[in-house]
Short mmCIF file of C-alpha atoms in Angstrom, two decimals:
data_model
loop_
_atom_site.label_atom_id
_atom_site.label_comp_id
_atom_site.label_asym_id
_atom_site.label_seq_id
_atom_site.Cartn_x
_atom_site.Cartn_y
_atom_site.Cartn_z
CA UNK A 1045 31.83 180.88 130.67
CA UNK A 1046 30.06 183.96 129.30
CA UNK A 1047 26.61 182.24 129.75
CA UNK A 1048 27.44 182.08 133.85
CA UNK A 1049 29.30 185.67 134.00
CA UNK A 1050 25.66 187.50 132.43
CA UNK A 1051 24.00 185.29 134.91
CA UNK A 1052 26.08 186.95 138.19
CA UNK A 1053 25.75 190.39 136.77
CA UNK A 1054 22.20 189.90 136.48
CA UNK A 1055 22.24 188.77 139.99
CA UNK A 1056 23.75 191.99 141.39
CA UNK A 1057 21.09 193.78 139.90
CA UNK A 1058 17.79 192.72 139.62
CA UNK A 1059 16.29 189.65 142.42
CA UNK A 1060 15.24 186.54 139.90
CA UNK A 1061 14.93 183.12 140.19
CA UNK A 1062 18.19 181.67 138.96
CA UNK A 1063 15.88 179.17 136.35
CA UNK A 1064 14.17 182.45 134.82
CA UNK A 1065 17.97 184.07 134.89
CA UNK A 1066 19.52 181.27 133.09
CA UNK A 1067 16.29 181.38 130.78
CA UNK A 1068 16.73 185.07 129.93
CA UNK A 1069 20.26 185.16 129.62
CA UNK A 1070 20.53 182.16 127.53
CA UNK A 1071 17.52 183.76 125.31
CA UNK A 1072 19.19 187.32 124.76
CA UNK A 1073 22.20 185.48 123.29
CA UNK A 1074 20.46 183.40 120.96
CA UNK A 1075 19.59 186.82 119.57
CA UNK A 1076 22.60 188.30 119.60
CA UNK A 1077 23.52 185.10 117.83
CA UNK A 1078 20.52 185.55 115.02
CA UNK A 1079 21.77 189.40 114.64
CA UNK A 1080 25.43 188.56 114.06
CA UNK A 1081 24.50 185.99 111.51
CA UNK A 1082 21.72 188.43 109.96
CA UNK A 1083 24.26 191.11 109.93
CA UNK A 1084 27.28 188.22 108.45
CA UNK A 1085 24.81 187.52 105.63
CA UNK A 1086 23.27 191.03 104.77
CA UNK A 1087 27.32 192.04 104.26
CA UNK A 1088 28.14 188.96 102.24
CA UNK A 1089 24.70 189.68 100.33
CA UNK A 1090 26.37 193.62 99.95
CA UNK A 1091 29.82 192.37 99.25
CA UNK A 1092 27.92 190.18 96.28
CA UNK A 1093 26.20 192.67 94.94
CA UNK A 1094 29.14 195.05 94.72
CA UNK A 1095 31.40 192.69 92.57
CA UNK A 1096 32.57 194.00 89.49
CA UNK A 1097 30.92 193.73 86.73
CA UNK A 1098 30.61 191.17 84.39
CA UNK A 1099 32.74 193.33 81.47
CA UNK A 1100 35.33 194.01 83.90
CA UNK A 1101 36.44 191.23 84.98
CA UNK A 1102 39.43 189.14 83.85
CA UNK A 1103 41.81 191.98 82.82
CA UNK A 1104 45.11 191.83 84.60
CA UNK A 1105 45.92 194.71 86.62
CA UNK A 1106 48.00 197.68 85.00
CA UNK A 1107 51.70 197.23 84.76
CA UNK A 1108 52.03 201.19 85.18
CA UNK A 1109 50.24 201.22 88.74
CA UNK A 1110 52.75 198.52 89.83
CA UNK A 1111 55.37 199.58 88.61
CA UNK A 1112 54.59 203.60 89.72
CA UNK A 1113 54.62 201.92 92.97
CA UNK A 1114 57.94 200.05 92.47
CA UNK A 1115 59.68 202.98 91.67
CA UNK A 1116 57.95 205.28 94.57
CA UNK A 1117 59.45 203.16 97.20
CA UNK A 1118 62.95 202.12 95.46
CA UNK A 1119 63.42 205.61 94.15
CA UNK A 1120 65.31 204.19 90.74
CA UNK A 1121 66.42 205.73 87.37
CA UNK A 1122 63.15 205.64 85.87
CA UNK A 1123 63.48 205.24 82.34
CA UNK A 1124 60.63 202.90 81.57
CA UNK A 1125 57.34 205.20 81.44
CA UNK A 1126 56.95 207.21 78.69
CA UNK A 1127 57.22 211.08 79.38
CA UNK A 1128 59.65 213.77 78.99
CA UNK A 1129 62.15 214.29 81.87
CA UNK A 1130 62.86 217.76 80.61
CA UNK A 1131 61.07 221.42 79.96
CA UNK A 1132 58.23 221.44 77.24
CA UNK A 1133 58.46 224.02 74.57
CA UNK A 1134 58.50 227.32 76.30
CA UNK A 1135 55.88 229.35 74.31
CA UNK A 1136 53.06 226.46 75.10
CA UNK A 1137 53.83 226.44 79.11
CA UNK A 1138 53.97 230.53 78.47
CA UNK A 1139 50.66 230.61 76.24
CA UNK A 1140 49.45 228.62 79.55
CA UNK A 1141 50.33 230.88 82.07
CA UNK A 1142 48.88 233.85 80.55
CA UNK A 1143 45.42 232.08 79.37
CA UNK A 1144 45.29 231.84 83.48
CA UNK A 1145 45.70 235.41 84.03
CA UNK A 1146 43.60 236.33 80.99
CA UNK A 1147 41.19 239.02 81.14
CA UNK A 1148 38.85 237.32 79.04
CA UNK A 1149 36.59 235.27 81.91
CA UNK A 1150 35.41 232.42 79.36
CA UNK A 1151 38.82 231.02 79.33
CA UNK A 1152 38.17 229.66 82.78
CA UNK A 1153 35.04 228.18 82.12
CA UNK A 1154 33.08 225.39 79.71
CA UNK A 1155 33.65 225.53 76.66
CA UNK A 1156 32.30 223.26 73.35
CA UNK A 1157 31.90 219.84 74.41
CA UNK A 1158 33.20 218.36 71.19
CA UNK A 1159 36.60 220.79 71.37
CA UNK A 1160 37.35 224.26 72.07
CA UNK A 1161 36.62 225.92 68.68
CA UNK A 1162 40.21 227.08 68.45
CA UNK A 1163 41.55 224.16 68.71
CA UNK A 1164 39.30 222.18 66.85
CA UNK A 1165 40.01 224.95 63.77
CA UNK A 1166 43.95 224.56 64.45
CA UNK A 1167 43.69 220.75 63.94
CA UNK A 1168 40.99 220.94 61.35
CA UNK A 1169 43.76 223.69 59.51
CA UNK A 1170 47.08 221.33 60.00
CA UNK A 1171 45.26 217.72 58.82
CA UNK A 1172 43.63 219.62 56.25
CA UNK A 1173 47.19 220.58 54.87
CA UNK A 1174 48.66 217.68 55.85
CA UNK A 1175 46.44 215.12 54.51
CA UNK A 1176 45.30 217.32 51.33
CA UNK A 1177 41.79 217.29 51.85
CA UNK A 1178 39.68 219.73 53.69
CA UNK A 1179 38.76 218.62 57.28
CA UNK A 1180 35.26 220.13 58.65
CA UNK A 1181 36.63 221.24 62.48
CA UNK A 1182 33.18 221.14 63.62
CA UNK A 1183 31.73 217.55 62.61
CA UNK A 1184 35.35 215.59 61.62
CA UNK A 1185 37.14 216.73 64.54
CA UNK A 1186 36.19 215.66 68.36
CA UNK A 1187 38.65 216.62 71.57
CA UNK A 1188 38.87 214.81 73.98
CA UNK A 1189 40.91 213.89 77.04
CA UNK A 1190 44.41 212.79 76.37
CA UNK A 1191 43.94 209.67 73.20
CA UNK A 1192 43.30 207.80 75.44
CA UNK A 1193 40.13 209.02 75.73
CA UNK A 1194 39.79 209.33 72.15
CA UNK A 1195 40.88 205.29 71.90
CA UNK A 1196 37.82 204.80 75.03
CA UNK A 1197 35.30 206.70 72.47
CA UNK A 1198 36.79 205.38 69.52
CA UNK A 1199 36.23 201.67 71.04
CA UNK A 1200 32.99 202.40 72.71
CA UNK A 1201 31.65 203.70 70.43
CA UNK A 1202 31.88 201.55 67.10
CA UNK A 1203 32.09 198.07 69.10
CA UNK A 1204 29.02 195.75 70.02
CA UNK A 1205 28.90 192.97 71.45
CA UNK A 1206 30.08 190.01 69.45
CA UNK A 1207 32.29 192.40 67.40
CA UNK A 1208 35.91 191.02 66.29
CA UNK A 1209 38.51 193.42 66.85
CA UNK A 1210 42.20 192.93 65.30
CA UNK A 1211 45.26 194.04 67.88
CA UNK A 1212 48.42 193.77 66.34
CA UNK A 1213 51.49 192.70 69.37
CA UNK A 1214 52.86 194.36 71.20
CA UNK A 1215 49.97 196.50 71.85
CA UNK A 1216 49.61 199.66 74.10
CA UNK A 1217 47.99 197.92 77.42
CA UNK A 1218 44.65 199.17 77.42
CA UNK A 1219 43.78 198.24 73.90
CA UNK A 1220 42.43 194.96 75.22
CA UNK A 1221 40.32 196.07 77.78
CA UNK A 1222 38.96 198.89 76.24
CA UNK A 1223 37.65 195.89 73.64
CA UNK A 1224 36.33 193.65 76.50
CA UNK A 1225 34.57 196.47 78.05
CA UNK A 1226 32.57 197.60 75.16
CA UNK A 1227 31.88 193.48 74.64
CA UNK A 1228 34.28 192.91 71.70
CA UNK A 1229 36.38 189.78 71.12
CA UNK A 1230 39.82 190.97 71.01
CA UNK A 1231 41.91 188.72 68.12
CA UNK A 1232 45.97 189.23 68.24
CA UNK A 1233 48.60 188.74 65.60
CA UNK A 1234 52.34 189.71 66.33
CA UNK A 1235 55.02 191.35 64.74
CA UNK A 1236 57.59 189.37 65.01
CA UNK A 1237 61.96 189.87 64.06
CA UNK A 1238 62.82 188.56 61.10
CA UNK A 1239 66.60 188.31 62.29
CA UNK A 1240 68.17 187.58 65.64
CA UNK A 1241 71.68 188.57 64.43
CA UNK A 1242 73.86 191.52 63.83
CA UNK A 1243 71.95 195.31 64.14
CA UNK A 1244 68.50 194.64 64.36
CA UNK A 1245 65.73 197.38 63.23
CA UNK A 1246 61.99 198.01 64.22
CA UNK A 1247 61.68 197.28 60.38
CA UNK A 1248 62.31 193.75 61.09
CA UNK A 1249 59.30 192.79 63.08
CA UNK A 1250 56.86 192.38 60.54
CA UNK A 1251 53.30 191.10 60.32
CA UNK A 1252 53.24 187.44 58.80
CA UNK A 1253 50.99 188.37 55.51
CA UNK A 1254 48.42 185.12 55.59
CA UNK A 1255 48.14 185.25 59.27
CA UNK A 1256 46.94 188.66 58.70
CA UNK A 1257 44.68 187.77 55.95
CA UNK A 1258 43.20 184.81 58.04
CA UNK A 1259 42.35 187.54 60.59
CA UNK A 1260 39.54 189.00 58.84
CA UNK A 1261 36.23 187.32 58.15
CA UNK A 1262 32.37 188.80 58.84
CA UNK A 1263 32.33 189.39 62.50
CA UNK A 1264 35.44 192.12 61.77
CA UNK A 1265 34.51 195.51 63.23
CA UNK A 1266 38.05 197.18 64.00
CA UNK A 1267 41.88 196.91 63.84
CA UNK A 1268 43.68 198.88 65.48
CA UNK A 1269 46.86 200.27 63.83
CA UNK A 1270 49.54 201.99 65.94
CA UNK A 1271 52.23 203.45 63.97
CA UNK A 1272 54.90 204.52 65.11
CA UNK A 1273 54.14 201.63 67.21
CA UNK A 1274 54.43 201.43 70.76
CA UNK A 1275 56.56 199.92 71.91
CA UNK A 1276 59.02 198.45 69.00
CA UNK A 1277 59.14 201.88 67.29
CA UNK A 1278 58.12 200.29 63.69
CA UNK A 1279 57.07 202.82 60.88
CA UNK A 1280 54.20 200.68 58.92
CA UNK A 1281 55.89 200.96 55.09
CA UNK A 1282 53.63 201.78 52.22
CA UNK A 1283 53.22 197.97 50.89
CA UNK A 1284 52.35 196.91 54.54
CA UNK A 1285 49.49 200.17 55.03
CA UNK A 1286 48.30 198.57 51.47
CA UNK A 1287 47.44 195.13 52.62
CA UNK A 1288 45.65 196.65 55.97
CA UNK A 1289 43.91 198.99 53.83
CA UNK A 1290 43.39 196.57 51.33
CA UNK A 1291 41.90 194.07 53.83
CA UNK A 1292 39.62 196.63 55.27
CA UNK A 1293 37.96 197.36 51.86
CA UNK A 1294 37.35 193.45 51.22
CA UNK A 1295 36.18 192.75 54.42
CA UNK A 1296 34.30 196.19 55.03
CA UNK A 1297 36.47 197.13 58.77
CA UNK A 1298 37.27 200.39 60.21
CA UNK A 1299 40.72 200.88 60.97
CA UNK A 1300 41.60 202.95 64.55
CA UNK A 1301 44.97 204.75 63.70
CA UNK A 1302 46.86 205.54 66.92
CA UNK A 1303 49.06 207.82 65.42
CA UNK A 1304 50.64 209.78 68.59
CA UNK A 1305 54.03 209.62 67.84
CA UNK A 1306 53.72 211.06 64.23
CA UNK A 1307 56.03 214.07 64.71
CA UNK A 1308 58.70 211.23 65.43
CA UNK A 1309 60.12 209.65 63.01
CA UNK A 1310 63.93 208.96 62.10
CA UNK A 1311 66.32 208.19 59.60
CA UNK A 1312 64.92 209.62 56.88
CA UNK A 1313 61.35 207.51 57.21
CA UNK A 1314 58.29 208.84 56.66
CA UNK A 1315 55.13 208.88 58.94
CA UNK A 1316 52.61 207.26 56.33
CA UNK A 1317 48.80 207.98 57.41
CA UNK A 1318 46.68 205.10 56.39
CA UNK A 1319 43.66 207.67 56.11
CA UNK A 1320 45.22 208.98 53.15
CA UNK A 1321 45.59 205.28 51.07
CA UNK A 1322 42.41 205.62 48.59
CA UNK A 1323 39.19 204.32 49.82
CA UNK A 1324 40.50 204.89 53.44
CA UNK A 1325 39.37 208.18 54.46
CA UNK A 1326 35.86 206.83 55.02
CA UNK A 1327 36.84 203.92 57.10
CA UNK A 1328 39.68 205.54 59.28
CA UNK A 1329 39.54 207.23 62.82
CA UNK A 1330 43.01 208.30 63.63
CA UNK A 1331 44.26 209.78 66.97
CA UNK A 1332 46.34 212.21 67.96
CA UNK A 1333 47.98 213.57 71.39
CA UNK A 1334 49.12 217.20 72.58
CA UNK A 1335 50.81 215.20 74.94
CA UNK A 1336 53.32 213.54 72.37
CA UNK A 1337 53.35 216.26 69.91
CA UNK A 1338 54.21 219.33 72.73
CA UNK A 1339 55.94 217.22 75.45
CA UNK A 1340 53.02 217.96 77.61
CA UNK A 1341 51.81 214.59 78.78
CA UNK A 1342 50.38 215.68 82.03
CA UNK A 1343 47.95 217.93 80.35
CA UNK A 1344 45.93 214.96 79.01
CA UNK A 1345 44.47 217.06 75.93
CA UNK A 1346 44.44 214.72 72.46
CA UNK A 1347 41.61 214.27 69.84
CA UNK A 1348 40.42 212.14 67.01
CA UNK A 1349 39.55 213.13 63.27
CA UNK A 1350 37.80 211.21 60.86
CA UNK A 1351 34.34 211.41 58.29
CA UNK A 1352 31.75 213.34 60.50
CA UNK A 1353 29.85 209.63 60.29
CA UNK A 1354 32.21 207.89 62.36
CA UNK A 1355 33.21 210.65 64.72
CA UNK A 1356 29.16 211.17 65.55
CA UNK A 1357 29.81 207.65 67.56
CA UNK A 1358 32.52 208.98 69.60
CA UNK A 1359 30.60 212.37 70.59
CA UNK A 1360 27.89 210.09 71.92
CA UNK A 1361 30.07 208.55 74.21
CA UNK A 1362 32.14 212.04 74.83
CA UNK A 1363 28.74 214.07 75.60
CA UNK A 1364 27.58 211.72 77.85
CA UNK A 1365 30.65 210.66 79.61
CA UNK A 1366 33.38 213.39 79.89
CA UNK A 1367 31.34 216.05 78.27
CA UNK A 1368 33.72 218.76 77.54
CA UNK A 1369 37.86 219.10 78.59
CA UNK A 1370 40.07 221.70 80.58
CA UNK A 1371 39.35 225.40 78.29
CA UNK A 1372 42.98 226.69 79.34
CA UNK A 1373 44.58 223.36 78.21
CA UNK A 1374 42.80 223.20 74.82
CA UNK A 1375 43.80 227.31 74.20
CA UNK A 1376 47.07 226.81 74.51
CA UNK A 1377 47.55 223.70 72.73
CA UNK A 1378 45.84 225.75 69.94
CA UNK A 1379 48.21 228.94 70.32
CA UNK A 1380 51.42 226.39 70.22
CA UNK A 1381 49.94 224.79 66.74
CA UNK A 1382 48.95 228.30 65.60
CA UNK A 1383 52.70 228.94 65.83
CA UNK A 1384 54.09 225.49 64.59
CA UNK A 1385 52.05 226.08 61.39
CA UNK A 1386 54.07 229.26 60.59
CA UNK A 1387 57.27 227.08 60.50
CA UNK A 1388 55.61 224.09 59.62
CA UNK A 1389 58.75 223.57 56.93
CA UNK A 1390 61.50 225.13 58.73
CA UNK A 1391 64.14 223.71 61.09
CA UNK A 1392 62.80 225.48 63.86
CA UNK A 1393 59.57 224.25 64.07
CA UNK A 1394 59.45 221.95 66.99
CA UNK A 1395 57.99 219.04 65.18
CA UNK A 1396 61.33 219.16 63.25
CA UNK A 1397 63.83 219.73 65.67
CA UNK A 1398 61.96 216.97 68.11
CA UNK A 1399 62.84 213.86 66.04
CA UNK A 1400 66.54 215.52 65.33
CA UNK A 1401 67.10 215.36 69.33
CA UNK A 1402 65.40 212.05 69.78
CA UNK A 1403 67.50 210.45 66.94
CA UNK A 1404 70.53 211.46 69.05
CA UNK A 1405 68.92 210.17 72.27
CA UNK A 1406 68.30 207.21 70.79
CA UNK A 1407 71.76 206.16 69.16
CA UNK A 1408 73.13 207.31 72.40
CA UNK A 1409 70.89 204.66 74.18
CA UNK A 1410 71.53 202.00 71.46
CA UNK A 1411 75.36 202.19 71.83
CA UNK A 1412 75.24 201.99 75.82
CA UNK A 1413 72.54 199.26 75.88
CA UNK A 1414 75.11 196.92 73.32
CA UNK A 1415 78.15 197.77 75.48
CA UNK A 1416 76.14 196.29 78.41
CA UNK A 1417 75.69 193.41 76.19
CA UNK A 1418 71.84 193.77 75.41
CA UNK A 1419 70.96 193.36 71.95
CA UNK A 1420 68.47 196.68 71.30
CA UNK A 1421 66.08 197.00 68.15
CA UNK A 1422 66.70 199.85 66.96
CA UNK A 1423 63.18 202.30 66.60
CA UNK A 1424 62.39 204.11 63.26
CA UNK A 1425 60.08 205.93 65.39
CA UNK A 1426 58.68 206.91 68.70
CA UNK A 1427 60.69 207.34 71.59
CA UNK A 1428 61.09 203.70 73.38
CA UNK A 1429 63.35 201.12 72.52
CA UNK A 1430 63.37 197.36 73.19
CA UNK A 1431 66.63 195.52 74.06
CA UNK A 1432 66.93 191.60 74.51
CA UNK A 1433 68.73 191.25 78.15
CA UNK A 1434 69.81 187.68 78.36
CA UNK A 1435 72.87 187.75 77.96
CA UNK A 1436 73.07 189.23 81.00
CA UNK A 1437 71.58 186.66 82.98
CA UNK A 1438 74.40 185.19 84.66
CA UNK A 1439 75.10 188.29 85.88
CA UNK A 1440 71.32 188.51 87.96
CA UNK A 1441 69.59 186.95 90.23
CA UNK A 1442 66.43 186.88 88.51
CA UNK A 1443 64.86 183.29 90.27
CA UNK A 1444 65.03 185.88 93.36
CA UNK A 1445 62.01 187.57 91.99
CA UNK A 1446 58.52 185.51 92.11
CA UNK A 1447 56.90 186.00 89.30
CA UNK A 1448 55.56 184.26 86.40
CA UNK A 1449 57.60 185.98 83.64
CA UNK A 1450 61.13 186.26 82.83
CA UNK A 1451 61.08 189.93 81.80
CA UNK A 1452 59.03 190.77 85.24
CA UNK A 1453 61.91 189.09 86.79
CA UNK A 1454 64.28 191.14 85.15
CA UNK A 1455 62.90 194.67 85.35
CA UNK A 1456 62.09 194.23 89.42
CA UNK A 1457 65.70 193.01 89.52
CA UNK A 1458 67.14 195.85 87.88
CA UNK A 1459 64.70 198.32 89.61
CA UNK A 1460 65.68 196.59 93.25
CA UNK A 1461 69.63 196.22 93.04
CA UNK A 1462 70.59 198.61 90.36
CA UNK A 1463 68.33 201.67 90.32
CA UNK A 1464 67.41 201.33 86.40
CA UNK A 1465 63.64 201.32 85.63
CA UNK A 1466 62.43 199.63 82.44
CA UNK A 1467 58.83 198.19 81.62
CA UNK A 1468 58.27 194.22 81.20
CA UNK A 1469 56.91 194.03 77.25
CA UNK A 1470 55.20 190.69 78.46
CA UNK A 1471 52.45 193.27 80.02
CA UNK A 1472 52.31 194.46 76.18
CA UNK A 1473 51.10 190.73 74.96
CA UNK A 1474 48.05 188.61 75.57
CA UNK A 1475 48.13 185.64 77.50
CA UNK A 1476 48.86 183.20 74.60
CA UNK A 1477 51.67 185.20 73.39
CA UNK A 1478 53.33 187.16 76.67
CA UNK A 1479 56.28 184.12 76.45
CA UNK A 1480 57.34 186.76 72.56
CA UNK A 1481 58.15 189.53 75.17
CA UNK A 1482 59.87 187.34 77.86
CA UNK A 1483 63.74 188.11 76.12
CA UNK A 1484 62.60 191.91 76.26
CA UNK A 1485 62.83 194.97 78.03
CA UNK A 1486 61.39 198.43 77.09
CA UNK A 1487 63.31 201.69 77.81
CA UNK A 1488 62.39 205.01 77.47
CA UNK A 1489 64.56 207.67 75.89
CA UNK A 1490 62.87 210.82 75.60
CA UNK A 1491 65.08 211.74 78.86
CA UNK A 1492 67.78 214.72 79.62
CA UNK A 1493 70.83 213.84 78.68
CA UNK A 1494 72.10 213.27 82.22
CA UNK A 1495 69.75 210.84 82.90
CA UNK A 1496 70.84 208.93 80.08
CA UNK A 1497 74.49 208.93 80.57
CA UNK A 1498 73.70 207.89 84.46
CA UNK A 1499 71.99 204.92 82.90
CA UNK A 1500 74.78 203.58 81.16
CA UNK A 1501 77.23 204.34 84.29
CA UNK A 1502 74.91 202.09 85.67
CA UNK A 1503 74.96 199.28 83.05
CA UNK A 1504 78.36 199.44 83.00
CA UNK A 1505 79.07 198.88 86.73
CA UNK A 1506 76.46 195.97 86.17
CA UNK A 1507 78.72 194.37 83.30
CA UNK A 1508 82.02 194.75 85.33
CA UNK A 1509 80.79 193.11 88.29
#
């Protein structure tokens, strides 16, 4: 049909034989033909050589992007990501403010790729105290942006290719494919309860002590070590920072000590740093987070400390990657330590009075969660808290939900016909052991007060229906 309609436009305009027409006709759509195909395979030939890479391939997609996006268009109680709902500290959004509207014009410029130099002397000053040794600001100490930079550096720059690298379940998310990235083989072990029963605390989940041991072997490079863990809330003990340690000297491993919650700590527990076992100093990077410690997590500003050998591998990848972070952020987290230091033992100091208001959040939460007939674990640490929902499943539709886990199910449920957010620990699990999180859900209460008591108006209306 299209052959015979060029032919009678032709016609109209130019006087040919109809043979020749037909001939040219026919012949400018064989090349049209040749240039759609020719254009079909020089795209699939683009689309090819765009693919992702190799070392990024296979990681599942982030549970925060879909479940950002869950709770942009269902509007719910969000209680499963982990940031403040109320104002940070005063004097560091104040110290802020007025480094913008400084006189001094070098406050709104670069500043020392490795860390602002007063910040990198406030954290060199409060590890040195804290940890009893002196800490060299300039080589020991490297800003960087948020830890989770500091974890990228950390990662990237200690792991090759072939290198064994211990995650301990539940893990934060990008753990994992920080490890695959850098071309590590990523080897879990979980913590797991050691009662079902009665009040249940983050102490419980423990590491199973041969497991551990059969962890390690030659092709060791890292663990990682997140205490207070995300997202039980365990404080590692003494005897269990001993074995780690322990294991590290025998099998010559550095331990990566995501330490971000260390200002939070309740019940009378201590926040242990492994750095400071003996023999551990020169095999620990640990990492820390102005976000966590200020209740500024939007201002992405943490850091790592550590022997000056081991922190030279993450300024490699800093210098040639992110090169240097925000000056006005890293003055005024080093104004707000300044201060902190001055009180370091008094009530007042916000790294005191923090944990007292989270321990009241979180026995608030506990309660509400138990009335609602969860059974939570109760955190030594942190600010989340992980509660076993089934025993409200007759209450749900969960099957109405399509995917593959049970705790997925759960939290989409609850996010869809009750307006409560939490966060699937599944996503917190590799493949092989996601089915440990399955029974779970993670909460978040580092939230006003109001917020909190609307959540358990709303797990009570659930448990009446």
């Amino acid at each position: 049909m299209m052959l015979h309609n060029s032919i009678r436009l032709l016609n109209k305009t130019c006087r040919l034989p109809p043979r020749q027409l037909y001939q040219l006709v026919a012949f400018e759509q064989q090349q049209n033909q040749h240039l759609v195909k020719k254009r079909e395979y020089s795209t699939a030939g683009i689309m090819e050589k765009f693919d992702l890479p190799q070392r990024l391939q296979g990681s599942a997609p982030s549970v925060w992007n879909e479940y950002i996006a869950l709770a942009m268009e269902y509007k719910p109680l969000n209680l499963g990501q982990g940031f403040p709902d109320d104002a940070a500290p005063e004097y560091v959004t104040k110290a802020l403010a007025e480094i913008a509207n400084d006189e001094n014009p070098l406050l709104q410029q670069y500043t020392r790729g490795f860390g602002h130099m007063r910040l990198v002397q406030a954290i060199g000053k409060l590890y040195s105290k804290l940890l009893q040794r002196e800490i060299n600001p300039l080589n020991e100490v490297l800003v960087t942006s948020g830890a989770y930079e500091a974890l990228y550096s950390a990662i990237m720059g200690h792991v090759d290719v072939g290198d064994e690298v211990i995650i301990i379940e539940p893990f934060f998310d990008c753990y994992h494919p920080m490890v695959k990235m850098a071309g590590g083989v990523s080897r879990f072990i979980p913590l797991k309860p050691t009662k079902t029963e009665g009040t249940i605390s983050s102490a419980d989940w423990v590491l199973d002590e041969q497991e551990l041991k059969n962890m390690f072997n030659s092709k060791t490079k890292m663990i990682i070590l997140n205490t207070p863990h995300n997202p039980i809330g365990k404080v590692f003990k003494q005897k269990e920072l001993e074995l780690i340690a322990e294991l590290c000297k025998k099998w010559n491993v550095l331990c990566l000590s995501d330490e971000v919650y260390e200002w939070m700590v309740f019940d009378g527990n201590k926040h242990i740093r492994i750095c400071t076992l003996p023999d551990m100093w020169e095999r620990t990077i640990t990492i820390g987070s102005a976000g966590k410690t200020f209740s500024v997590t939007g201002w992405k500003t943490g850091w790592a400390y550590g022997p000056a050998n081991l922190i030279r591998n993450l300024q490699m990848v800093h210098q040639n990657s992110v090169y240097t972070c925000a000056t006005p952020l890293q003055e005024a987290v080093a104004r707000g330590f300044e201060l902190e230091m001055t009180r370091l033992d008094s009530p007042e100091c916000f790294f005191n009075s923090l944990p007292r208001e989270l321990q009241v959040k979180r026995d608030f939460m506990a309660k509400f969660l138990q009335d609602a007939g969860m059974k939570p674990t109760i955190p030594e640490g942190g600010y989340f808290m992980l509660a076993d929902w089934t025993n409200l499943e007759k209450k749900i539709n969960i099957n109405s939900e399509p995917d593959k886990y049970r705790d997925y199910k759960f939290t989409k449920w609850m996010t869809k016909n009750m307006g409560l957010q939490g966060i699937p620990p599944s996503a917190f699990y590799s493949d092989e052991h996601k089915h440990l999180g399955e029974d779970f859900v993670r909460y978040c209460f580092i939230k006003k007060q109001a917020n909190l008591e609307k959540a358990s108006e709303l797990l009570e209306k659930l448990k009446n229906n």
